[in-house]
Amino acid sequence: MKTPFINKEQLEAIATEFPTPFHLYDERGIREKARALYAAFAWNKGFKEFFAVKATPTPAILKILHEEGCGADCASYVELLMSNKCGFDGSEIMFSSNDTPADEFKFAKKLGATINLDAYEHIAYLTELSDFEFPETMSLRYNPGGVFAMGTKIMDNPEESKFGMTKSQLIQGIKDLQKLGVKRFGMHSFLASNTVTNDYYPELARQLFELALEIRTETGVKLDFINLSGGVGVNYRPDETANDISVIGSGVHKVYDEVLSANGLGEVKIFTELGRFMLAPHGLLATRVLHKKKTYRTYIGVDASAVNLMRPAFYGAYHHITVMGKENSEMLETVDVTGSLCENNDKFAKQRELPVIEEGDLLVIHDTGAHGFSMGYQYNAKLRSSEILLQTDGTPRLIRRAERPEDYFATLMGFDF
């Protein structure tokens, strides 16, 4: 069972002021998570969390994280622009993009962001740009290929991933960049997504730390930083055990001492990009039941849809659902919880056993603080919902209003709305 960070009375009061559906974020939880992360990696004096902006590209959230010492991991021009306007300076921005237009590389360089090259071929691409000067610090993204497997039911296939470069490309890339005036180097890698185990980061770290020793041997370069990227996940299902960031930090520390410190590389900074881990549990999607329909199944129709939360429709992802006020009800029924899109995959739950639901009930869909609002779209001319921050004093603050019809028509040409 999952317990929302807000009770029924509080949520109903917010819904009176701000109509459902809406995304609600818990400021207290966000701040506590950031502080726990920094405490877990306090042993590394250069540690920095670069929050993955793609997870929750909302300025009010980014400003909270900035206040807690986080940087920003950006993947596009607008994410760079947003981060800059939210107060992140160049040293606090990591630019990890792929298939990147020249103008975005140039803008990242202008801001002073650390450019994390996704492809070896990008070195030649940037060299051919007449108005691009290589910065003194650059990072390269590593893809080890093969299959990454652990005994904790984690298996991913880096060889099929479009991200990163091979080991030989990475080492040659460092040599090429040295000739182009780059003086400091970092390495970045991502091997698995949404891992629910404390062992993932230490295992990834071991592979990257050992590669750092090879890089020193082959190039003479002592890496300035190693970015463990994301991949530390959340327990979407109530029967899963949440990751313990203090255990994870200790695990990475142990490997750091065994591999890097023992070989004279004890000054390497550790970076992370924990978008999902940082935000997902601290956001929820509030939605009201509109209709109840019975045919071959029982359908619960709500006012949210996949445009508000794409993951269940797109990935078949599980998100826990709480029927507010009925958490302890013993009267259960098996239902599909659906939105109103003209697509049969617009379902938040399939054949889920829930308390008996009636029209007007208020539902909470859990763990939507990351990759929730940000993946929204406008199919069926549906409009994006509002975002609300539950502040540390318990009061709600509107941080993004819901879209209106005039917003949908604003970019059309030759049409008078």
GROMACS .gro file of C-alpha atoms in nm, residues 131-334:
model
  204
  131ASP     CA    1   3.270   2.979  -3.507
  132PHE     CA    2   3.308   2.705  -3.246
  133GLU     CA    3   3.606   2.707  -3.012
  134PHE     CA    4   3.656   2.397  -2.801
  135PRO     CA    5   3.626   2.466  -2.427
  136GLU     CA    6   3.896   2.363  -2.181
  137THR     CA    7   3.667   2.101  -2.020
  138MET     CA    8   3.468   1.838  -2.206
  139SER     CA    9   3.301   1.508  -2.127
  140LEU     CA   10   3.252   1.195  -2.335
  141ARG     CA   11   2.964   0.950  -2.309
  142TYR     CA   12   3.062   0.583  -2.289
  143ASN     CA   13   2.863   0.284  -2.415
  144PRO     CA   14   3.026  -0.051  -2.326
  145GLY     CA   15   2.809  -0.252  -2.565
  146GLY     CA   16   2.703  -0.608  -2.493
  147VAL     CA   17   2.445  -0.683  -2.225
  148PHE     CA   18   2.454  -0.532  -1.878
  149ALA     CA   19   2.321  -0.789  -1.632
  150MET     CA   20   2.310  -0.816  -1.255
  151GLY     CA   21   2.177  -1.079  -1.020
  152THR     CA   22   1.904  -0.839  -0.908
  153LYS     CA   23   1.684  -0.892  -1.216
  154ILE     CA   24   1.844  -0.598  -1.394
  155MET     CA   25   1.927  -0.652  -1.757
  156ASP     CA   26   1.972  -0.391  -2.023
  157ASN     CA   27   2.126  -0.401  -2.367
  158PRO     CA   28   2.371  -0.112  -2.417
  159GLU     CA   29   2.461  -0.243  -2.763
  160GLU     CA   30   2.111  -0.153  -2.885
  161SER     CA   31   2.126   0.194  -2.729
  162LYS     CA   32   2.176   0.492  -2.956
  163PHE     CA   33   2.366   0.673  -2.680
  164GLY     CA   34   2.739   0.694  -2.628
  165MET     CA   35   3.059   0.572  -2.792
  166THR     CA   36   3.276   0.262  -2.771
  167LYS     CA   37   3.581   0.235  -2.547
  168SER     CA   38   3.822   0.273  -2.840
  169GLN     CA   39   3.630   0.576  -2.967
  170LEU     CA   40   3.631   0.733  -2.620
  171ILE     CA   41   4.006   0.691  -2.577
  172GLN     CA   42   4.077   0.819  -2.928
  173GLY     CA   43   3.835   1.105  -2.866
  174ILE     CA   44   4.034   1.217  -2.563
  175LYS     CA   45   4.354   1.210  -2.769
  176ASP     CA   46   4.189   1.414  -3.047
  177LEU     CA   47   4.044   1.668  -2.804
  178GLN     CA   48   4.381   1.712  -2.633
  179LYS     CA   49   4.521   1.827  -2.969
  180LEU     CA   50   4.229   2.072  -2.996
  181GLY     CA   51   4.315   2.239  -2.667
  182VAL     CA   52   4.088   2.057  -2.424
  183LYS     CA   53   4.266   2.025  -2.088
  184ARG     CA   54   4.016   1.862  -1.851
  185PHE     CA   55   3.800   1.558  -1.916
  186GLY     CA   56   3.500   1.383  -1.772
  187MET     CA   57   3.323   1.058  -1.852
  188HIS     CA   58   2.952   0.977  -1.846
  189SER     CA   59   2.763   0.649  -1.882
  190PHE     CA   60   2.412   0.510  -1.844
  191LEU     CA   61   2.357   0.135  -1.850
  192ALA     CA   62   2.012   0.061  -1.707
  193SER     CA   63   1.689   0.247  -1.636
  194ASN     CA   64   1.478   0.265  -1.319
  195THR     CA   65   1.675   0.012  -1.118
  196VAL     CA   66   1.524  -0.078  -0.782
  197THR     CA   67   1.835  -0.209  -0.610
  198ASN     CA   68   2.112  -0.052  -0.406
  199ASP     CA   69   2.369  -0.245  -0.612
  200TYR     CA   70   2.333  -0.073  -0.950
  201TYR     CA   71   2.535   0.242  -0.890
  202PRO     CA   72   2.828   0.062  -0.721
  203GLU     CA   73   2.850  -0.186  -1.011
  204LEU     CA   74   2.832   0.089  -1.272
  205ALA     CA   75   3.089   0.287  -1.073
  206ARG     CA   76   3.330  -0.007  -1.066
  207GLN     CA   77   3.319  -0.039  -1.444
  208LEU     CA   78   3.375   0.332  -1.497
  209PHE     CA   79   3.646   0.359  -1.232
  210GLU     CA   80   3.838   0.072  -1.389
  211LEU     CA   81   3.802   0.238  -1.728
  212ALA     CA   82   3.942   0.559  -1.577
  213LEU     CA   83   4.261   0.368  -1.499
  214GLU     CA   84   4.282   0.249  -1.861
  215ILE     CA   85   4.228   0.605  -1.984
  216ARG     CA   86   4.518   0.728  -1.772
  217THR     CA   87   4.742   0.452  -1.911
  218GLU     CA   88   4.642   0.515  -2.274
  219THR     CA   89   4.628   0.896  -2.274
  220GLY     CA   90   4.798   1.024  -1.961
  221VAL     CA   91   4.471   1.194  -1.863
  222LYS     CA   92   4.346   1.186  -1.506
  223LEU     CA   93   3.972   1.236  -1.534
  224ASP     CA   94   3.836   1.542  -1.358
  225PHE     CA   95   3.492   1.385  -1.299
  226ILE     CA   96   3.290   1.069  -1.358
  227ASN     CA   97   2.917   1.113  -1.412
  228LEU     CA   98   2.717   0.808  -1.304
  229SER     CA   99   2.413   0.963  -1.478
  230GLY     CA  100   2.067   0.832  -1.382
  231GLY     CA  101   1.916   0.486  -1.359
  232VAL     CA  102   1.850   0.476  -0.985
  233GLY     CA  103   1.477   0.422  -0.982
  234VAL     CA  104   1.175   0.430  -0.755
  235ASN     CA  105   0.943   0.163  -0.620
  236TYR     CA  106   0.637   0.223  -0.837
  237ARG     CA  107   0.482  -0.097  -0.704
  238PRO     CA  108   0.395  -0.107  -0.334
  239ASP     CA  109   0.555  -0.449  -0.289
  240GLU     CA  110   0.893  -0.317  -0.403
  241THR     CA  111   1.149  -0.189  -0.154
  242ALA     CA  112   1.261   0.168  -0.215
  243ASN     CA  113   1.628   0.235  -0.286
  244ASP     CA  114   1.831   0.360   0.010
  245ILE     CA  115   2.052   0.642  -0.112
  246SER     CA  116   2.275   0.623   0.195
  247VAL     CA  117   2.351   0.256   0.119
  248ILE     CA  118   2.408   0.340  -0.246
  249GLY     CA  119   2.646   0.623  -0.156
  250SER     CA  120   2.840   0.395   0.078
  251GLY     CA  121   2.862   0.131  -0.194
  252VAL     CA  122   3.007   0.377  -0.443
  253HIS     CA  123   3.248   0.505  -0.175
  254LYS     CA  124   3.381   0.153  -0.116
  255VAL     CA  125   3.448   0.096  -0.486
  256TYR     CA  126   3.598   0.446  -0.520
  257ASP     CA  127   3.852   0.368  -0.248
  258GLU     CA  128   3.930   0.022  -0.389
  259VAL     CA  129   3.983   0.135  -0.748
  260LEU     CA  130   4.051   0.508  -0.770
  261SER     CA  131   4.201   0.612  -0.437
  262ALA     CA  132   4.421   0.301  -0.429
  263ASN     CA  133   4.566   0.401  -0.765
  264GLY     CA  134   4.629   0.770  -0.709
  265LEU     CA  135   4.299   0.903  -0.849
  266GLY     CA  136   4.136   1.005  -0.523
  267GLU     CA  137   4.051   1.356  -0.644
  268VAL     CA  138   3.801   1.252  -0.913
  269LYS     CA  139   3.464   1.423  -0.866
  270ILE     CA  140   3.145   1.216  -0.873
  271PHE     CA  141   2.841   1.354  -1.054
  272THR     CA  142   2.487   1.214  -1.075
  273GLU     CA  143   2.173   1.288  -1.281
  274LEU     CA  144   1.888   1.148  -1.074
  275GLY     CA  145   1.571   1.291  -1.226
  276ARG     CA  146   1.331   1.006  -1.152
  277PHE     CA  147   1.474   0.925  -0.808
  278MET     CA  148   1.469   1.290  -0.706
  279LEU     CA  149   1.114   1.378  -0.814
  280ALA     CA  150   0.888   1.085  -0.902
  281PRO     CA  151   0.772   0.996  -0.547
  282HIS     CA  152   0.715   1.362  -0.466
  283GLY     CA  153   0.449   1.423  -0.729
  284LEU     CA  154   0.100   1.289  -0.788
  285LEU     CA  155  -0.174   1.325  -1.047
  286ALA     CA  156  -0.511   1.414  -0.895
  287THR     CA  157  -0.813   1.317  -1.104
  288ARG     CA  158  -1.190   1.300  -1.056
  289VAL     CA  159  -1.413   1.008  -1.157
  290LEU     CA  160  -1.662   1.115  -1.424
  291HIS     CA  161  -1.830   0.791  -1.527
  292LYS     CA  162  -1.863   0.425  -1.438
  293LYS     CA  163  -1.936   0.188  -1.722
  294LYS     CA  164  -2.002  -0.187  -1.727
  295THR     CA  165  -1.974  -0.402  -2.038
  296TYR     CA  166  -1.742  -0.702  -2.049
  297ARG     CA  167  -1.537  -0.520  -1.785
  298THR     CA  168  -1.601  -0.242  -1.538
  299TYR     CA  169  -1.454   0.086  -1.653
  300ILE     CA  170  -1.382   0.384  -1.432
  301GLY     CA  171  -1.364   0.696  -1.650
  302VAL     CA  172  -1.166   0.986  -1.506
  303ASP     CA  173  -1.100   1.344  -1.618
  304ALA     CA  174  -0.727   1.281  -1.668
  305SER     CA  175  -0.594   1.089  -1.966
  306ALA     CA  176  -0.268   0.980  -2.123
  307VAL     CA  177  -0.199   1.341  -2.219
  308ASN     CA  178  -0.149   1.404  -1.846
  309LEU     CA  179   0.047   1.083  -1.780
  310MET     CA  180   0.175   0.893  -2.080
  311ARG     CA  181   0.376   0.618  -1.911
  312PRO     CA  182   0.098   0.358  -1.860
  313ALA     CA  183  -0.023   0.392  -2.221
  314PHE     CA  184   0.324   0.418  -2.376
  315TYR     CA  185   0.521   0.167  -2.168
  316GLY     CA  186   0.253  -0.031  -1.991
  317ALA     CA  187   0.407   0.119  -1.677
  318TYR     CA  188   0.251   0.057  -1.336
  319HIS     CA  189   0.138   0.353  -1.124
  320HIS     CA  190  -0.031   0.286  -0.793
  321ILE     CA  191  -0.378   0.437  -0.746
  322THR     CA  192  -0.539   0.548  -0.420
  323VAL     CA  193  -0.912   0.613  -0.394
  324MET     CA  194  -0.910   0.901  -0.150
  325GLY     CA  195  -1.117   0.833   0.161
  326LYS     CA  196  -1.153   0.463   0.080
  327GLU     CA  197  -0.800   0.348   0.161
  328ASN     CA  198  -0.921   0.099   0.423
  329SER     CA  199  -1.234  -0.018   0.244
  330GLU     CA  200  -1.285  -0.394   0.234
  331MET     CA  201  -1.533  -0.370  -0.056
  332LEU     CA  202  -1.322  -0.428  -0.366
  333GLU     CA  203  -1.385  -0.468  -0.737
  334THR     CA  204  -1.170  -0.530  -1.043
   0.00000   0.00000   0.00000
